[in-house]
């Protein structure tokens, strides 16, 4: 992957297909580090699956939604001296409180740090394909914050779907303006 | 500022349009967005389709959706176009430039861009 934002898209796609109702994408940035967290309240994974999921060669085709995505993300973090953390609670274990949290820590000044890239496109792509799942995106930077929450947008839209191109263009414009303000 | 008031204005405009959209006969543009597609450049392809459909006022005619891996990863980014009563068209090794041409020729004017189809890229 040429941009970390593509890894985020790939990881969050898993959350969308895991029967989640809410997927949160959290980016926390300091001058030296970037932490990327994708948290969902989906069906979760078994302990066995959690162990195997970071190994590209153990993934079987029946688990088709989880393939090379997590190993790529892990590699991108580790090659900067950072790490990947993965926690998951399967709905079979906890019917009330289940889901998956994947978090990568990246050292931004490392030579092998992959640039974040076009994260606005990633968020728009996720919202385009999210169906009924809600998405929260929050990017905290040393000098400001960019945020969107589809629950608020849906409340405004009534029964007009988020996937309508005109709506997506508004979301894109809104995020770009927030970034422009932070980088002002 | 792209404010919520502006979103409300878009909603009003859309509400009228949505009522007209109930008719069938929609074209579906499906973009493969699994790991293979994403790493090959599917995200800008998808976003180009979304933008072009909006900008050219084609949203009553075509919808853009995403799918997972369809098993021909070497041809990614892959885009399938479904039209009622017609055979599916599979476009391979797509990029934003090709996506714009598919919208212009196929979606708008009903002519398959055969040089981008899988049959001509094997």
Coordinates of C-alpha atoms in Angstrom, one line a residue:
Chain A
X1 CA 0.0 0.0 0.0
X2 CA 1.4 3.4 -1.0
X3 CA -0.5 5.3 1.7
X4 CA -1.6 4.5 5.2
X5 CA -5.0 5.8 4.3
X6 CA -5.4 2.8 2.0
X7 CA -4.5 0.5 4.9
X8 CA -7.2 2.2 6.9
X9 CA -9.7 1.7 4.1
X10 CA -8.8 -1.9 3.9
X11 CA -9.0 -2.6 7.7
X12 CA -12.3 -0.7 8.1
X13 CA -13.9 -2.6 5.2
X14 CA -13.5 -5.7 7.5
X15 CA -15.5 -3.8 10.2
X16 CA -18.2 -3.0 7.7
X17 CA -18.7 -6.6 6.8
X18 CA -18.5 -7.8 10.5
X19 CA -22.2 -6.9 11.2
X20 CA -21.2 -3.7 13.0
X21 CA -23.6 -0.9 13.6
X22 CA -20.8 1.6 14.4
X23 CA -17.2 1.9 13.1
X24 CA -14.9 4.4 14.5
X25 CA -11.7 5.6 12.8
X26 CA -9.5 7.5 15.2
X27 CA -6.2 9.1 14.2
X28 CA -4.1 10.6 17.0
X29 CA -1.1 12.6 15.9
X30 CA 1.8 14.1 17.8
X31 CA 4.9 15.6 16.3
X32 CA 6.6 12.1 16.5
X33 CA 3.9 9.6 16.4
X34 CA 0.7 8.6 14.6
X35 CA -1.8 6.2 16.2
X36 CA -4.4 4.7 13.9
X37 CA -7.3 2.9 15.6
X38 CA -10.2 1.2 13.9
X39 CA -12.9 0.1 16.4
X40 CA -16.1 -1.6 15.6
X41 CA -19.0 -3.3 17.5
X42 CA -19.2 -6.1 15.0
X43 CA -19.3 -9.9 15.5
X44 CA -15.7 -10.0 16.7
X45 CA -13.2 -12.9 16.3
X46 CA -12.5 -16.1 18.2
X47 CA -9.2 -16.2 20.2
X48 CA -7.9 -18.6 17.7
X49 CA -8.7 -16.3 14.8
X50 CA -7.1 -13.3 16.6
X51 CA -3.9 -15.4 16.9
X52 CA -3.9 -16.3 13.3
X53 CA -5.1 -13.2 11.6
X54 CA -1.7 -11.4 11.6
X55 CA -0.1 -14.3 9.8
X56 CA -0.8 -14.1 6.0
X57 CA -0.1 -17.7 5.5
X58 CA -2.6 -19.0 8.0
X59 CA -5.7 -17.3 6.5
X60 CA -8.0 -19.7 4.9
X61 CA -10.3 -18.7 2.1
X62 CA -13.4 -19.4 4.1
X63 CA -12.6 -16.4 6.2
X64 CA -12.5 -14.4 3.0
X65 CA -13.0 -11.0 4.6
X66 CA -9.7 -11.2 6.5
X67 CA -6.7 -11.8 4.3
X68 CA -3.6 -9.8 3.7
X69 CA -5.0 -6.6 5.0
X70 CA -4.0 -6.9 8.7
X71 CA -0.5 -8.3 7.9
X72 CA 0.1 -5.3 5.6
X73 CA -1.0 -2.9 8.3
X74 CA 1.2 -4.6 10.9
X75 CA 4.2 -4.5 8.6
X76 CA 3.7 -0.8 7.9
X77 CA 3.6 -0.1 11.7
X78 CA 6.5 -2.3 12.6
X79 CA 8.8 -1.0 9.9
X80 CA 8.7 2.4 11.6
X81 CA 9.6 0.8 15.0
X82 CA 5.9 0.9 16.0
X83 CA 3.5 -2.0 16.6
X84 CA 0.1 -3.4 16.0
X85 CA -2.4 -4.1 18.7
X86 CA -5.4 -6.2 18.2
X87 CA -8.2 -6.9 20.6
X88 CA -11.4 -8.7 19.8
X89 CA -14.4 -10.1 21.6
X90 CA -16.5 -12.6 19.8
X91 CA -20.3 -12.3 20.0
X92 CA -20.3 -16.0 20.9
X93 CA -18.3 -15.1 24.0
X94 CA -20.1 -11.9 24.9
X95 CA -23.4 -11.3 23.2
X96 CA -23.8 -7.9 24.9
X97 CA -20.4 -6.4 24.4
X98 CA -18.5 -7.6 21.3
X99 CA -16.3 -6.1 18.6
X100 CA -12.8 -5.6 17.4
X101 CA -10.2 -2.9 18.0
X102 CA -7.2 -2.7 15.7
X103 CA -4.6 -0.1 16.6
X104 CA -1.3 0.7 14.9
X105 CA 1.4 2.9 16.3
X106 CA 3.7 4.6 13.8
X107 CA 6.8 6.7 14.2
X108 CA 6.5 9.5 11.7
X109 CA 10.1 10.4 11.5
X110 CA 11.3 7.0 10.7
X111 CA 12.7 6.5 7.2
X112 CA 10.2 3.7 6.5
X113 CA 7.1 5.7 7.6
X114 CA 4.4 5.4 4.9
X115 CA 2.7 8.8 4.4
X116 CA -0.9 9.0 5.6
X117 CA -2.0 10.1 2.1
X118 CA -5.6 11.0 1.1
X119 CA -7.5 10.2 4.2
X120 CA -10.5 12.2 3.1
X121 CA -11.0 9.9 0.1
X122 CA -10.8 6.9 2.5
X123 CA -13.5 8.3 4.7
X124 CA -15.7 9.2 1.7
X125 CA -15.2 5.7 0.2
X126 CA -16.2 4.1 3.5
X127 CA -19.3 6.2 3.9
X128 CA -20.2 5.5 0.2
X129 CA -20.2 1.8 1.0
X130 CA -21.3 1.7 4.6
X131 CA -25.0 0.9 4.0
X132 CA -26.7 1.3 7.4
X133 CA -23.5 1.2 9.4
X134 CA -22.5 4.5 11.1
X135 CA -19.0 5.9 10.8
X136 CA -17.2 8.2 13.2
X137 CA -13.9 9.7 12.0
X138 CA -11.8 11.8 14.2
X139 CA -8.3 13.1 13.4
X140 CA -6.5 14.9 16.3
X141 CA -3.4 16.8 15.4
X142 CA -1.1 19.0 17.5
X143 CA -2.9 22.1 16.2
X144 CA -6.5 21.0 15.8
X145 CA -9.1 18.4 15.0
X146 CA -11.1 17.1 12.1
X147 CA -14.2 15.1 12.7
X148 CA -17.3 13.7 11.1
X149 CA -20.1 11.5 12.4
X150 CA -22.6 9.9 10.0
X151 CA -25.2 9.7 12.8
X152 CA -25.4 13.5 12.8
X153 CA -25.5 13.7 9.0
X154 CA -28.2 11.0 8.8
X155 CA -30.3 12.9 11.4
X156 CA -30.2 15.8 9.0
X157 CA -30.9 13.8 5.9
X158 CA -33.9 11.8 7.0
X159 CA -34.4 8.9 4.5
X160 CA -31.9 10.2 1.8
X161 CA -29.1 7.7 1.7
X162 CA -25.5 8.8 2.5
X163 CA -24.4 7.1 -0.7
X164 CA -26.0 9.7 -2.9
X165 CA -23.2 11.4 -4.9
X166 CA -24.4 14.9 -3.9
X167 CA -24.2 14.0 -0.2
X168 CA -20.8 12.4 -0.6
X169 CA -19.5 15.6 -2.3
X170 CA -20.8 17.6 0.6
X171 CA -19.0 15.3 3.1
X172 CA -15.8 15.6 1.1
X173 CA -16.0 19.4 1.0
X174 CA -16.8 19.6 4.7
X175 CA -13.7 17.5 5.6
X176 CA -11.5 19.4 3.3
X177 CA -12.5 22.6 4.8
X178 CA -11.9 21.3 8.3
X179 CA -8.4 20.3 7.3
X180 CA -7.7 23.6 5.6
X181 CA -8.7 25.3 8.9
X182 CA -6.3 23.1 10.9
X183 CA -3.5 23.6 8.5
X184 CA -4.2 27.3 8.3
Chain B
X1 CA -18.1 26.7 5.0
X2 CA -19.7 23.4 4.1
X3 CA -22.2 23.9 6.9
X4 CA -25.2 21.8 8.0
X5 CA -27.4 24.5 6.6
X6 CA -25.9 23.8 3.2
X7 CA -26.6 20.1 3.7
X8 CA -30.2 20.9 4.6
X9 CA -30.5 22.7 1.3
X10 CA -29.1 19.7 -0.6
X11 CA -31.6 17.5 1.2
X12 CA -34.5 19.7 0.0
X13 CA -33.3 19.5 -3.5
X14 CA -32.7 15.7 -3.3
X15 CA -36.1 15.0 -1.8
X16 CA -37.9 16.0 -5.0
X17 CA -35.5 14.0 -7.1
X18 CA -35.7 10.9 -5.0
X19 CA -39.4 10.7 -5.7
X20 CA -38.7 10.5 -9.4
X21 CA -36.2 7.8 -9.0
X22 CA -38.5 4.9 -8.1
X23 CA -38.5 3.6 -11.7
X24 CA -36.4 0.5 -12.4
X25 CA -33.9 0.2 -15.2
X26 CA -31.0 1.5 -13.2
X27 CA -27.4 0.8 -14.3
X28 CA -25.2 -0.5 -11.5
X29 CA -21.5 0.3 -11.5
X30 CA -19.7 -2.1 -9.1
X31 CA -16.1 -1.5 -8.0
X32 CA -14.0 -4.2 -6.4
X33 CA -12.8 -2.8 -3.1
X34 CA -11.0 -5.7 -1.4
X35 CA -7.3 -5.6 -0.4
X36 CA -6.3 -6.5 -4.0
X37 CA -8.4 -3.7 -5.5
X38 CA -7.4 -1.1 -3.0
X39 CA -3.7 -1.7 -3.4
X40 CA -4.1 -1.6 -7.2
X41 CA -5.8 1.8 -7.1
X42 CA -9.5 1.1 -6.8
X43 CA -10.2 4.0 -4.4
X44 CA -9.6 6.8 -6.9
X45 CA -11.5 4.8 -9.5
X46 CA -14.5 4.5 -7.2
X47 CA -14.3 8.2 -6.3
X48 CA -14.1 9.2 -9.9
X49 CA -17.3 7.3 -10.7
X50 CA -19.1 8.9 -7.8
X51 CA -17.9 12.4 -8.9
X52 CA -18.7 11.9 -12.6
X53 CA -22.1 10.5 -11.9
X54 CA -22.9 13.5 -9.7
X55 CA -21.3 16.1 -11.9
X56 CA -23.0 14.8 -15.1
X57 CA -26.4 14.5 -13.4
X58 CA -26.6 10.8 -14.0
X59 CA -27.6 9.8 -10.5
X60 CA -31.1 8.9 -11.6
X61 CA -29.7 6.6 -14.2
X62 CA -26.7 4.9 -12.5
X63 CA -25.7 3.9 -9.0
X64 CA -22.1 3.2 -7.8
X65 CA -21.6 0.4 -5.3
X66 CA -18.7 -1.5 -3.8
X67 CA -17.9 -5.2 -3.6
X68 CA -15.2 -7.5 -2.3
X69 CA -12.7 -9.6 -4.2
X70 CA -14.2 -11.3 -7.2
X71 CA -11.2 -13.6 -7.8
X72 CA -9.4 -12.0 -10.7
X73 CA -6.9 -10.0 -8.6
X74 CA -4.4 -9.7 -11.4
X75 CA -6.9 -7.5 -13.3
X76 CA -7.6 -5.1 -10.5
X77 CA -9.0 -2.5 -10.3
X78 CA -12.0 -4.3 -11.7
X79 CA -15.3 -2.6 -12.4
X80 CA -18.5 -4.4 -13.4
X81 CA -21.4 -2.7 -15.1
X82 CA -24.8 -4.3 -14.8
X83 CA -27.7 -3.1 -16.9
X84 CA -31.1 -4.7 -16.9
X85 CA -31.7 -6.9 -19.9
X86 CA -28.0 -6.8 -20.9
X87 CA -25.0 -9.0 -20.3
X88 CA -22.6 -7.8 -17.5
X89 CA -19.6 -5.9 -18.7
X90 CA -16.3 -6.4 -16.8
X91 CA -13.8 -3.6 -17.1
X92 CA -10.2 -4.4 -15.9
X93 CA -7.1 -2.5 -15.0
X94 CA -9.1 0.6 -14.5
X95 CA -7.8 4.1 -13.5
X96 CA -9.6 7.5 -13.1
X97 CA -9.0 8.4 -16.7
X98 CA -10.6 5.2 -18.0
X99 CA -13.5 5.6 -15.5
X100 CA -14.3 9.0 -16.9
X101 CA -14.4 7.5 -20.4
X102 CA -16.7 4.6 -19.2
X103 CA -19.1 7.2 -17.8
X104 CA -19.1 9.3 -20.9
X105 CA -19.4 6.4 -23.5
X106 CA -21.1 3.6 -21.6
X107 CA -23.2 5.1 -18.9
X108 CA -24.2 8.2 -20.8
X109 CA -24.4 6.9 -24.3
X110 CA -24.8 3.1 -24.0
X111 CA -21.6 2.1 -25.9
X112 CA -19.4 -0.4 -24.2
X113 CA -15.7 0.7 -24.2
X114 CA -14.5 -2.6 -25.5
X115 CA -10.8 -1.9 -25.3
X116 CA -11.0 -1.8 -21.4
X117 CA -13.0 -5.1 -21.1
X118 CA -11.6 -8.3 -19.8
X119 CA -12.0 -10.0 -23.1
X120 CA -9.5 -7.6 -24.7
X121 CA -7.0 -7.7 -21.9
X122 CA -6.1 -11.4 -21.5

